[in-house]
XYZ file of C-alpha atoms in Angstrom:
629
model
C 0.000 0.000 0.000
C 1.391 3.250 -1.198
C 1.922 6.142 2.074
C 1.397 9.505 1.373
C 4.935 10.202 2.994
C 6.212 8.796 -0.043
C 4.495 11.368 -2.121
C 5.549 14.447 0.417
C 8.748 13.262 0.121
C 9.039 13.437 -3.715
C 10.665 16.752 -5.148
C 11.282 17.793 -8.794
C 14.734 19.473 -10.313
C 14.549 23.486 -9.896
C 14.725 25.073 -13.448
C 16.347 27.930 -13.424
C 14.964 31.037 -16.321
C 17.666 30.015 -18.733
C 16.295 26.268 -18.789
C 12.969 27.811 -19.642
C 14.777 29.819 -22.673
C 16.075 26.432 -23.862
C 13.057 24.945 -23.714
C 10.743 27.796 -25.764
C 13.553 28.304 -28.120
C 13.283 24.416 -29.107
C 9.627 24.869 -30.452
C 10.734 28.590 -32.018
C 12.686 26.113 -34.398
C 15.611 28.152 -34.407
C 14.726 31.638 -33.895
C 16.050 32.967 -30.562
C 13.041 33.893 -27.414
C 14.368 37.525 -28.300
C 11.826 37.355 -31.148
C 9.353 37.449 -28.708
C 10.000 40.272 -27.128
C 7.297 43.025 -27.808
C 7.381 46.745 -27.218
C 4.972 49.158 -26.146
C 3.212 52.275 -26.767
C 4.791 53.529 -23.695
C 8.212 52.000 -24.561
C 8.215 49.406 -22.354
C 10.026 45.887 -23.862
C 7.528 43.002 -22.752
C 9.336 39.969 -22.195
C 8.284 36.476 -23.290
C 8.831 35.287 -19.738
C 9.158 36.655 -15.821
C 10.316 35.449 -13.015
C 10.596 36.063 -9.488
C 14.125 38.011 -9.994
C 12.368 40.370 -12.283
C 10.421 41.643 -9.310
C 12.617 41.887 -6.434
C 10.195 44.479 -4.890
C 9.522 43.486 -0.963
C 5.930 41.736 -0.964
C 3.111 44.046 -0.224
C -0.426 44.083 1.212
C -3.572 45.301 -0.212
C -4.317 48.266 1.376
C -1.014 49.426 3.074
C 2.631 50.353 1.772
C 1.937 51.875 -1.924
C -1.355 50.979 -2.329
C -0.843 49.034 -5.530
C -3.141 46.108 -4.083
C -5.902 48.177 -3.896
C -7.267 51.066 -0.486
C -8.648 48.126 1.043
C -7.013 45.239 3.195
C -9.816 42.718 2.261
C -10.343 44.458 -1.363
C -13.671 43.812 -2.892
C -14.950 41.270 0.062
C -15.599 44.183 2.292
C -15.974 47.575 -0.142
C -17.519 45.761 -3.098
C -16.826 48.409 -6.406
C -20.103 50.197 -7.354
C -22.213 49.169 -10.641
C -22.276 52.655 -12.360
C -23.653 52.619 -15.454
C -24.171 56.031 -16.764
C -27.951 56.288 -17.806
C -28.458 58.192 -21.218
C -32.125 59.682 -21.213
C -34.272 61.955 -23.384
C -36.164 63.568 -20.642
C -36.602 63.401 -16.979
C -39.011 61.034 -16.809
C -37.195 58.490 -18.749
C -34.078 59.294 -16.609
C -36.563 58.423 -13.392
C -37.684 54.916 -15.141
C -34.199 53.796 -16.505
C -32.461 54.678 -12.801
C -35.458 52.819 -10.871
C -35.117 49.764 -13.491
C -31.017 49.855 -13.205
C -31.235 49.778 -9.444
C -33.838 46.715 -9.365
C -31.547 44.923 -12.275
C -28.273 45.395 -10.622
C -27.043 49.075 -10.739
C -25.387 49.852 -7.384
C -24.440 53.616 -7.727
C -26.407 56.549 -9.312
C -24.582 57.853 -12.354
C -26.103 59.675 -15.041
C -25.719 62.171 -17.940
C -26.027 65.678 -16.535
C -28.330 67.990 -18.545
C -30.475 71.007 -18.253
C -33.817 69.109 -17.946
C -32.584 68.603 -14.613
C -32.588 72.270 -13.575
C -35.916 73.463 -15.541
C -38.522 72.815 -12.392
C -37.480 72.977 -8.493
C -38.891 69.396 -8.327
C -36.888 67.895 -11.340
C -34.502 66.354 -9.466
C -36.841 64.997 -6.125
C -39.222 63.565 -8.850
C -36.074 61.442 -10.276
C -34.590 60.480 -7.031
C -38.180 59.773 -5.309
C -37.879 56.275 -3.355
C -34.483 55.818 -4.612
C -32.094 54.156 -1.801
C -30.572 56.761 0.321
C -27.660 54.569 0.571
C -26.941 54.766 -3.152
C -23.617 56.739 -3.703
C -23.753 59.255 -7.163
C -20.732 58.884 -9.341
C -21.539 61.777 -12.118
C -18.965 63.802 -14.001
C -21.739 67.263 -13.928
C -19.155 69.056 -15.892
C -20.074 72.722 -16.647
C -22.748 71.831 -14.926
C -21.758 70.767 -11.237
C -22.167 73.999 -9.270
C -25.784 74.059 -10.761
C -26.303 70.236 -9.890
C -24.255 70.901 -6.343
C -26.818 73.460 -5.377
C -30.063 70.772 -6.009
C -28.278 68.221 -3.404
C -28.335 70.847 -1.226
C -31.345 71.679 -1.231
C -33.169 67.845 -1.587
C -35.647 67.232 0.646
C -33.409 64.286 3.056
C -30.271 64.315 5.213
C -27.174 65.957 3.284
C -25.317 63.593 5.119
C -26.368 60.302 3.380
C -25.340 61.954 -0.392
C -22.372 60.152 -1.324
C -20.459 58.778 -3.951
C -19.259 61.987 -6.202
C -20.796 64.872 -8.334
C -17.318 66.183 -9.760
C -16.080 68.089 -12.126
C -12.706 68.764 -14.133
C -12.365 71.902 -15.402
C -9.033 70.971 -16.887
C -9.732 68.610 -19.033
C -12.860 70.547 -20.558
C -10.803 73.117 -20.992
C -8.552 70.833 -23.225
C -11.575 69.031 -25.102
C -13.065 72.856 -25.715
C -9.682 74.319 -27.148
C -9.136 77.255 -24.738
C -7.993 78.278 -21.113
C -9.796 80.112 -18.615
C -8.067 80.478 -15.284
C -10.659 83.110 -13.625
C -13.206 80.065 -13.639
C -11.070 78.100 -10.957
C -12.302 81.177 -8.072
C -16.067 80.338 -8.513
C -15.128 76.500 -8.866
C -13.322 76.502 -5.602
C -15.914 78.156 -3.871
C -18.026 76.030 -5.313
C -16.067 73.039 -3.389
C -15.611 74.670 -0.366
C -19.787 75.193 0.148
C -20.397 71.738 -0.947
C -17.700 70.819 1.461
C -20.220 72.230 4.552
C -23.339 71.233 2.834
C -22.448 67.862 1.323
C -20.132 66.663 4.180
C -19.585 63.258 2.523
C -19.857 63.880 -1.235
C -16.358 63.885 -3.321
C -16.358 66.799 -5.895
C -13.266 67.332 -7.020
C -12.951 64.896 -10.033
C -9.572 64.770 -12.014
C -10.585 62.886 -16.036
C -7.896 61.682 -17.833
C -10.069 60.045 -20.163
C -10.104 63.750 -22.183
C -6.449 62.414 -23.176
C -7.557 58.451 -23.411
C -9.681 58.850 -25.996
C -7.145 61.451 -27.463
C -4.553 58.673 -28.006
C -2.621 58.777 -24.832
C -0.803 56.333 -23.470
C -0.612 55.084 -20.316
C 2.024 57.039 -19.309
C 1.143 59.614 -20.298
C -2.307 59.155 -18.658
C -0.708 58.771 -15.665
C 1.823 61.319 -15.567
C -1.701 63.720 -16.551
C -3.313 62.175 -13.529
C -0.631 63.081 -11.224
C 0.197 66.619 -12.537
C -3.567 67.717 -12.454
C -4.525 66.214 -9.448
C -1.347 68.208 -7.442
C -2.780 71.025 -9.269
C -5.890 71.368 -7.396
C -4.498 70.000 -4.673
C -1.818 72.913 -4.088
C -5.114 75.502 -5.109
C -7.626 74.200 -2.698
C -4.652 74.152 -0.322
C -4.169 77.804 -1.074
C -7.657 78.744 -1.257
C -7.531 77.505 2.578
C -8.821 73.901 3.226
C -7.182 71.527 5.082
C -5.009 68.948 3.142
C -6.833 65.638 4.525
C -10.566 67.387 3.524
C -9.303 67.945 0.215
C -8.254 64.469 -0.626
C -11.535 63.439 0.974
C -12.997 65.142 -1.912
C -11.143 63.690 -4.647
C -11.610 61.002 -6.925
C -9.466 60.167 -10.429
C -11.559 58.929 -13.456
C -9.895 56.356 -16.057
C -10.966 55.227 -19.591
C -9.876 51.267 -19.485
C -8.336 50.191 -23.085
C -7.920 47.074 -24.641
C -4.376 46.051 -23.190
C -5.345 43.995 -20.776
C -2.510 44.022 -18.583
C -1.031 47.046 -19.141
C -5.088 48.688 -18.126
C -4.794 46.539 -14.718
C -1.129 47.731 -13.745
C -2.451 51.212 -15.021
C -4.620 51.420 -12.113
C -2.099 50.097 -10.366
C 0.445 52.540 -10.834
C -1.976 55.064 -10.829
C -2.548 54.588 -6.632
C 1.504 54.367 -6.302
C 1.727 57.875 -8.226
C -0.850 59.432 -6.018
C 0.654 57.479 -2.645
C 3.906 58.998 -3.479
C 2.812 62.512 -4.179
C -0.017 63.141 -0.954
C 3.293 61.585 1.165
C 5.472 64.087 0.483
C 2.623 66.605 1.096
C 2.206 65.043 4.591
C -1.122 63.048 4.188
C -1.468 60.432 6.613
C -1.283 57.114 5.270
C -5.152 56.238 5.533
C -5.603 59.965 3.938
C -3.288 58.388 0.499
C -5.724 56.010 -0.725
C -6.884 56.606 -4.655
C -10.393 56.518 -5.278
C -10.989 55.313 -8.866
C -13.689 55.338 -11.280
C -13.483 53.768 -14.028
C -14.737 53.528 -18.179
C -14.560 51.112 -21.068
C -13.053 53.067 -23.555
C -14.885 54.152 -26.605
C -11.406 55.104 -28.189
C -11.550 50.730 -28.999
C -14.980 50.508 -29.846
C -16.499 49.921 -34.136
C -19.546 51.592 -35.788
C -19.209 48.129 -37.953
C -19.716 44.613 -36.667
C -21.143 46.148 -32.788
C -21.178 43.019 -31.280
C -17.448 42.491 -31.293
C -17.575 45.759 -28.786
C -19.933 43.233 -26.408
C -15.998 41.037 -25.833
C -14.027 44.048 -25.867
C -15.864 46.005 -23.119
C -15.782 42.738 -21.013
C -12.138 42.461 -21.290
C -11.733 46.150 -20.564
C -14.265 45.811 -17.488
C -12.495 42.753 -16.612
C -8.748 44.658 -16.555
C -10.427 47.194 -14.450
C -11.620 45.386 -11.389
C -8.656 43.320 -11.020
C -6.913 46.541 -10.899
C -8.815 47.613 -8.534
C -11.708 50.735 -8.899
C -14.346 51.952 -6.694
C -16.798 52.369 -9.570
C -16.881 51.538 -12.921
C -19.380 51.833 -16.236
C -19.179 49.486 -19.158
C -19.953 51.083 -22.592
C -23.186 49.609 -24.771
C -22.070 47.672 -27.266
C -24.343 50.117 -29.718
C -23.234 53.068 -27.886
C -22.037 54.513 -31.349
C -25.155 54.278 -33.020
C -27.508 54.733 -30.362
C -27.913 52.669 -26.997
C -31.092 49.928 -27.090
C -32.577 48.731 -23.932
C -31.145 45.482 -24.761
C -27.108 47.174 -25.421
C -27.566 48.618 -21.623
C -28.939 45.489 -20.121
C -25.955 43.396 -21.866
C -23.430 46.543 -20.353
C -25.052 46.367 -16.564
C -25.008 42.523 -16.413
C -21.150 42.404 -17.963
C -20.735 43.444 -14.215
C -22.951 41.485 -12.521
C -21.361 38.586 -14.499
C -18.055 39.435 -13.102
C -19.307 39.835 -9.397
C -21.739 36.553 -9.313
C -20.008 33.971 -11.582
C -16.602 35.913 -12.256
C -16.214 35.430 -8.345
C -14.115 38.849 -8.970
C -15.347 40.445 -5.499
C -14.674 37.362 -3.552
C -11.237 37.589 -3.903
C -8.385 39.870 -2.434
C -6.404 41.109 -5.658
C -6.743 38.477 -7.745
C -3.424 39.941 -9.692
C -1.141 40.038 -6.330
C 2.185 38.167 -6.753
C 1.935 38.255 -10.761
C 5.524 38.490 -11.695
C 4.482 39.992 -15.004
C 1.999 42.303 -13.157
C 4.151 43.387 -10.480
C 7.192 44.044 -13.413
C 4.554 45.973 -15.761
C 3.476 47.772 -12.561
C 6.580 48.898 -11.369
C 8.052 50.024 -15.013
C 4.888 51.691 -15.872
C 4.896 53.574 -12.132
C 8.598 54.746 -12.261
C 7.812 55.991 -16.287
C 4.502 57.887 -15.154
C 6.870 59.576 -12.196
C 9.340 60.998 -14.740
C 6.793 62.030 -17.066
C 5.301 64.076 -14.151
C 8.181 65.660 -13.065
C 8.634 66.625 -16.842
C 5.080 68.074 -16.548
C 5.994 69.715 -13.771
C 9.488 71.083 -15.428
C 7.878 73.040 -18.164
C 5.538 75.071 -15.762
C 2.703 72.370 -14.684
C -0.705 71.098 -16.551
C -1.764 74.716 -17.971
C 1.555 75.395 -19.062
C 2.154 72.211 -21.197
C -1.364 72.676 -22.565
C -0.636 76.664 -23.511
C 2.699 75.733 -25.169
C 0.740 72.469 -26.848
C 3.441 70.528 -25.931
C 1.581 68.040 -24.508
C -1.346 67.807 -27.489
C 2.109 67.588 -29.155
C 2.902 64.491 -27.434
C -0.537 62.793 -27.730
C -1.002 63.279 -31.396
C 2.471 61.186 -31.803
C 1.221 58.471 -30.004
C -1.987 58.449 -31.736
C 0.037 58.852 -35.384
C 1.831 55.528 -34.405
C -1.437 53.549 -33.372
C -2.842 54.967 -36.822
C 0.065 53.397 -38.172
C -0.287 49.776 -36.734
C -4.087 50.487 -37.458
C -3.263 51.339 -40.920
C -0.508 48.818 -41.965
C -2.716 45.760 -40.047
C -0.283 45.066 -37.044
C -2.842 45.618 -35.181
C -6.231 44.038 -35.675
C -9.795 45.682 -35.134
C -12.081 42.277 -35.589
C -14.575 43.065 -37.913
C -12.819 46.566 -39.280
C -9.446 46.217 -40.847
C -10.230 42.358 -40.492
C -12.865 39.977 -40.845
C -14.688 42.720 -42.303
C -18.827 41.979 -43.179
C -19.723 43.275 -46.327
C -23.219 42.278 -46.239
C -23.577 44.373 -42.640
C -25.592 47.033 -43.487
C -23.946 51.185 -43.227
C -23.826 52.120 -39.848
C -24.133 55.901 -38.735
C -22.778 57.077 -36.213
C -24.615 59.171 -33.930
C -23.529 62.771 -33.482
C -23.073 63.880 -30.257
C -23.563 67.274 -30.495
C -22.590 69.172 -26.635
C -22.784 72.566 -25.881
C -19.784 74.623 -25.210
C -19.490 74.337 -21.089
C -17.501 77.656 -21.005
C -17.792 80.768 -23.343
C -14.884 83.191 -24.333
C -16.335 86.234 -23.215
C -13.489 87.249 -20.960
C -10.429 88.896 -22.138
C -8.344 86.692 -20.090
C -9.181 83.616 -21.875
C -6.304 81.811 -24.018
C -6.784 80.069 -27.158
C -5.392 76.506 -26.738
C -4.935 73.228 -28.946
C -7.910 70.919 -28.063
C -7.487 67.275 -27.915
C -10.479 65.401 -29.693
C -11.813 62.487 -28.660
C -11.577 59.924 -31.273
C -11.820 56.171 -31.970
C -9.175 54.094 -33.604
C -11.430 52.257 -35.804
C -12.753 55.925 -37.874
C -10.699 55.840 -40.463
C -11.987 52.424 -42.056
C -15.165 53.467 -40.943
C -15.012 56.379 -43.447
C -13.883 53.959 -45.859
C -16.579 52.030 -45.707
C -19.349 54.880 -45.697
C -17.380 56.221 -48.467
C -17.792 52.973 -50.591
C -21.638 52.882 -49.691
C -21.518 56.092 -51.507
C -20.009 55.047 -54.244
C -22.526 52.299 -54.520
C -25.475 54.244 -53.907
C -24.442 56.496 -57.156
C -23.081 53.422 -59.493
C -26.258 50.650 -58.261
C -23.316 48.400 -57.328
C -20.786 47.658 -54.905
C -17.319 48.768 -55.748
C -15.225 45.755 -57.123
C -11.737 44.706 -57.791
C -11.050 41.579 -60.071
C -9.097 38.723 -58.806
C -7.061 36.939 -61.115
C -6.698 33.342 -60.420
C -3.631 31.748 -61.742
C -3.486 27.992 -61.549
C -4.945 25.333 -59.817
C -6.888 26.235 -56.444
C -3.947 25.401 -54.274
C -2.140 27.715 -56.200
C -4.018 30.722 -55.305
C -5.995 29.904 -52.999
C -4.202 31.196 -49.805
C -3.264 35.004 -51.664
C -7.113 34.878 -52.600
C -8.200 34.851 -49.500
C -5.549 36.907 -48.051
C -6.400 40.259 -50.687
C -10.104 39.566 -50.343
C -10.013 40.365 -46.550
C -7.585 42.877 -47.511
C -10.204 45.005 -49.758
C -13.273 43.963 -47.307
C -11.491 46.408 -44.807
C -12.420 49.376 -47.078
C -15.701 48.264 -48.521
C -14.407 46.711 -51.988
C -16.160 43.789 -52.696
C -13.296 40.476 -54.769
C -14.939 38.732 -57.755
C -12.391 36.262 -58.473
C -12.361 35.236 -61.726
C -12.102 31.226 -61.002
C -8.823 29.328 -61.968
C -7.465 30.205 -65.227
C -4.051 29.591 -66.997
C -4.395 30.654 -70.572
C -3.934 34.404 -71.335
C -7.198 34.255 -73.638
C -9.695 33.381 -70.671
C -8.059 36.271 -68.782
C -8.832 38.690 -71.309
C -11.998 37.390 -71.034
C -12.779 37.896 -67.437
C -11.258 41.483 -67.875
C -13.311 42.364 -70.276
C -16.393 40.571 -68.682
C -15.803 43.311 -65.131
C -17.111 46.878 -64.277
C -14.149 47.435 -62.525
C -10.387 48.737 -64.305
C -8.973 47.121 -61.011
C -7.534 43.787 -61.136
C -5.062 41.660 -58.290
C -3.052 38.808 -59.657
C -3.158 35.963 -57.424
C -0.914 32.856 -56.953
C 1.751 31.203 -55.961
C 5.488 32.662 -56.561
C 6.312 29.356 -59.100
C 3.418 30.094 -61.144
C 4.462 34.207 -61.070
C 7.789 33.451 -62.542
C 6.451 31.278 -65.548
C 3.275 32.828 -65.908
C 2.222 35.872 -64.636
C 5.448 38.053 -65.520
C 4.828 37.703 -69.327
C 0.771 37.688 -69.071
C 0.979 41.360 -67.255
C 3.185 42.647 -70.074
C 0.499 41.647 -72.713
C -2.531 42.655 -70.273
C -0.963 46.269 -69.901
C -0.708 46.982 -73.555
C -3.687 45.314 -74.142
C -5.981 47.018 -71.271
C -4.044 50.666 -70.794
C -7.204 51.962 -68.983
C -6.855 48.822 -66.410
C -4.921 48.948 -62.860
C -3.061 45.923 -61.993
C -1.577 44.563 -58.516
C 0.037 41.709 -57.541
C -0.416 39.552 -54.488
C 2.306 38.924 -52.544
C 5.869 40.379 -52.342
C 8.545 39.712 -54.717
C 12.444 39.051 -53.894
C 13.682 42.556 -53.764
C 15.675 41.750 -57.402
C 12.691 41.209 -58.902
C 10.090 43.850 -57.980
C 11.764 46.367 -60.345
C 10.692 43.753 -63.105
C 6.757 43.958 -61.881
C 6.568 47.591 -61.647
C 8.175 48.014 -64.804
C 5.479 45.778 -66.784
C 2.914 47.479 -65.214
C 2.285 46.143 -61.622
C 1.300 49.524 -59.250
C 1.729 47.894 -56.013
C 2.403 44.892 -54.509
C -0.546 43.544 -51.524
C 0.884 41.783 -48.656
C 1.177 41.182 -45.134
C 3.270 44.748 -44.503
C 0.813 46.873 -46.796
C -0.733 49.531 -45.781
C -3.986 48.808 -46.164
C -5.657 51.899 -45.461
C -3.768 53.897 -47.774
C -3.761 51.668 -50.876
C -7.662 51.208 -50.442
C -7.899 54.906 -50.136
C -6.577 55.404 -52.945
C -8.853 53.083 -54.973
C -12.069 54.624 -53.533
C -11.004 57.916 -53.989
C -9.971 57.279 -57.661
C -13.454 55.584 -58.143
C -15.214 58.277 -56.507
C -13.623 60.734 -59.009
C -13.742 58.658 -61.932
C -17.847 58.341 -60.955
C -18.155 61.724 -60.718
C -16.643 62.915 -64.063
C -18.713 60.169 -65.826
C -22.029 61.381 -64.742
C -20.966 64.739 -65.592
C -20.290 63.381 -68.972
């Protein structure tokens, strides 16, 4: 009979980091594990594989030291993160039925667009609240409109002392989404926080948004070192203005937009509570005084107009990444949110949470993300970056100084040019956009969200500044598309480009495929003209198309005793015809394409955006003179 002992007893061989190299380079075949490496928006190298000497950080503690494991010592078990999904309404009363639904379905925290249907009648605001828990905490950004919405929770008919949660506002970063400065507004908006300080004892106001810059095409670092800068920036002018340093951080609360890097989002958050730790210590804030209050987003800046649904798996991951990091509060974006929420889109968002609490088990455990080598690494790079782009912040005058000099809208729209980039040349993949695009999914228009200015430029002392915009990665291939429904709308057919088939199936089979997800990205709809190998039957399916764009597809063999000498005859033959090639020559011979009439080559390293451009644009134009005609 076997003991247990014997089992206890049994130990396997220690492998040290550079057996683990061995063993992954065996299945790379060759190629060294430095292929694996992978940088970063926020130039950070991500390695292929961590271990414990890559974090040789003392082990922390949620809720003490830095605070990276979260405010709390028992995390979510004890302060469970608020449901607060902001509720889009058309008028008051439809606020009052979608906030009593939410809170019967789920929704933990009132949260809620902020809009001057609130403010027409004194009783607005009681008739929406009504029976409403008084328990519920708010988390609304009011905006331009805070002082207004301020002075209503004053004056509500209960106890001041049960409003919670936050009503804030950052003037900040509406200044940088409106395009101009105004520093006499921060007088009235400090008084406005030091009333609601005596009348709303327990309500945080002072909100600092960094998902302005988010959705602007920051990265995290940058986000960070944002966070940081403007939240010591109305720090030092409350402290000025006269309140006391632990009352003011009592009032505050940062707001995140969550993206689609999983990891990096969650050690984002992270950072973000080191940052703040770090800064409110050298003010003197006592430790239970440094804790971050977060509320978080999905990010719209990853969200599609085309093929929604996808947005249903990206907002979970994002809402995912955001309570293992570690927030107070968080909303997940309707999948539809583009084109208009449905009661369905919002049910989907609120239960994405409720999914995460009841079968996720995410609340039952204490930082689910504690001990993660690769965490803990990420964490600590990312916090040490944010810190020095802070202190540069800091070094050229402070938040409104960077934004005068537009140095810092100077640093965003770099990032965003390279994410364009990847976006552009396919190394990175929207599902359903630049890949695995539907071209029998009907247009989809995007809603316009029209606001009105918060602030006006009446005063002299206002300055003129660059604005950051939001915007979403996934626009330009939206425009793309809308611009080929156009097209098709004015011709009575989709716009095409012929495939030529050289060979036998297996012979172009895998390019075919390739360059007809390749011109789904932009709308173009492939007719392949079925395998051919005789110059005649090409002819024949060139003259047979609408289209004077044609893609040559097979394999490189077949190129070199085929397709060199048919192009030469097809371009004398069809001068009015545009001709690509699938695939990518040996450098020696590309010369010989382009010289026989080849305009560009499609493959892996294209960039698709710009080639497909240029086809719908030259169709467009072409379209246009002929109906002149």
């Amino acid at each position: 009979m076997l003991r247990l002992d014997n089992f206890r007893n049994q130990s396997f061989p220690l492998k040290t980091k550079e057996d683990w190299k061995a063993k992954a380079e065996e299945s790379l075949k060759g190629k060294s594990i430095e292929t694996l490496k992978s940088p970063t928006y926020e130039s950070i190298i991500l390695e292929p594989l961590y271990s414990q000497q890559d974090n040789q950080k003392a082990p922390d503690y949620p809720g003490g030291s830095d605070f990276r494991r979260g405010i709390d010592p028992l995390g979510y078990v004890t302060n469970d993160w608020k449901v607060a999904q902001q509720i889009s309404y058309n008028s008051v009363e439809d606020l009052k039925e979608k906030l009593h639904g939410g809170v019967e379905k789920g929704q933990t925290a009132l949260s809620f667009e902020v809009s001057e249907a609130l403010f027409e009648s004194k009783e607005a605001l009681n008739d929406v609240l009504g029976d409403l828990p008084s328990t519920f905490p708010f988390a609304v950004n009011g905006k331009g409109l805070q002082s207004a919405l301020l002075g209503k929770l004053a004056d509500y008919e209960g106890d001041s002392n049960l409003v919670s949660g936050y009503v804030g506002n950052d003037p900040v970063s509406l200044f940088t989404e409106e395009g101009f400065i105004e520093e006499d507004f921060f007088k009235g908006w400090m008084e406005d926080i030091n009333l609601a300080n005596l009348q709303l004892p327990n309500l945080r106001t002072v909100l600092v948004n960094t998902s302005t810059y988010h959705q602007g095409g920051a990265n995290a670092v940058q986000e960070l070192g944002i966070a940081a800068a403007t939240g010591t920036f109305y720090l030092q002018k409350l402290l000025e203005g006269g309140m006391k340093l632990e009352n003011i951080l009592s009032k505050m609360i940062f707001q995140f937009s969550i993206g689609s890097n999983f990891f990096m989002e969650m050690a984002k958050l992270r950072a973000a509570r080191i940052l703040w730790d770090k800064i409110t210590k050298v003010y003197g804030a006592k430790a239970e005084a440094r804790g971050m209050q977060i509320s978080a987003e999905t990010s719209t800046f990853t969200k599609t107009a085309y093929d929604h649904h996808v947005n249903i798996l990206r907002a979970g991951n994002e809402a995912f990444a955001a309570v293992v990091g570690g927030v107070q509060y968080l909303h997940v974006t309707p999948f539809d949110d583009l084109t208009g929420n449905s009661q369905q889109s919002e049910r989907i968002a609120r239960n994405t949470q409720n999914i995460l609490k009841e079968e996720a088990h995410l609340r039952t455990v204490v930082d689910p993300a504690g001990g993660s080598w690769y965490v803990e690494t990420l964490t600590s790079e990312l916090a040490e970056k944010a810190w020095r782009y802070f202190q540069q912040i800091e070094a050229n005058g402070g938040m409104l100084e960077v934004l005068k000099s537009g140095w810092l809208q100077e640093e965003i729209s770099s990032v965003l040019t390279q994410r364009k980039q990847d976006i552009f040349t396919r190394k990175q993949s929207i599902i359903g956009t630049n890949v695995y695009a539907n071209l029998s999914e009907e247009t989809a228009l995007v809603k316009e969200h029209v606001t009105e200015p918060y602030f006006s430029l009446t005063d002299s002392s206002a300055i003129n500044i660059k604005a950051i915009k939001n915007s979403r990665l996934s626009e330009p291939y939206e425009e793309l598309r809308n611009k080929g429904k156009v097209i098709e709308s004015k011709s009575g057919s989709m716009p095409q480009v012929g495939l030529i088939c050289l060979g036998e199936l297996k012979q172009y089979k895998p390019r075919l495929d390739f360059v007809r997800g390749f011109l789904a990205a932009g709308g173009l709809k492939a007719v392949d003209s079925g395998p051919v190998t005789s110059l005649e039957s090409v002819k024949l399916f060139i003259s047979s198309q609408g289209t004077k764009y044609f893609c040559l597809c097979s394999s490189n063999d077949l190129y070199g005793s085929l397709g060199l000498q048919m192009i030469k005859v097809l371009r004398n033959e069809f001068p009015d015809r545009i001709f690509y090639l699938a695939g990518l020559p040996e450098k020696d011979l590309q010369s010989h394409w382009t010289n026989e009439g080849i305009r560009q080559f499609i493959h892996i390293k294209s960039n698709c955006y710009e080639l497909l451009s240029t086809i719908l644009s030259e169709m467009e134009v072409g379209l246009d003179e002929y109906t002149k005609a």
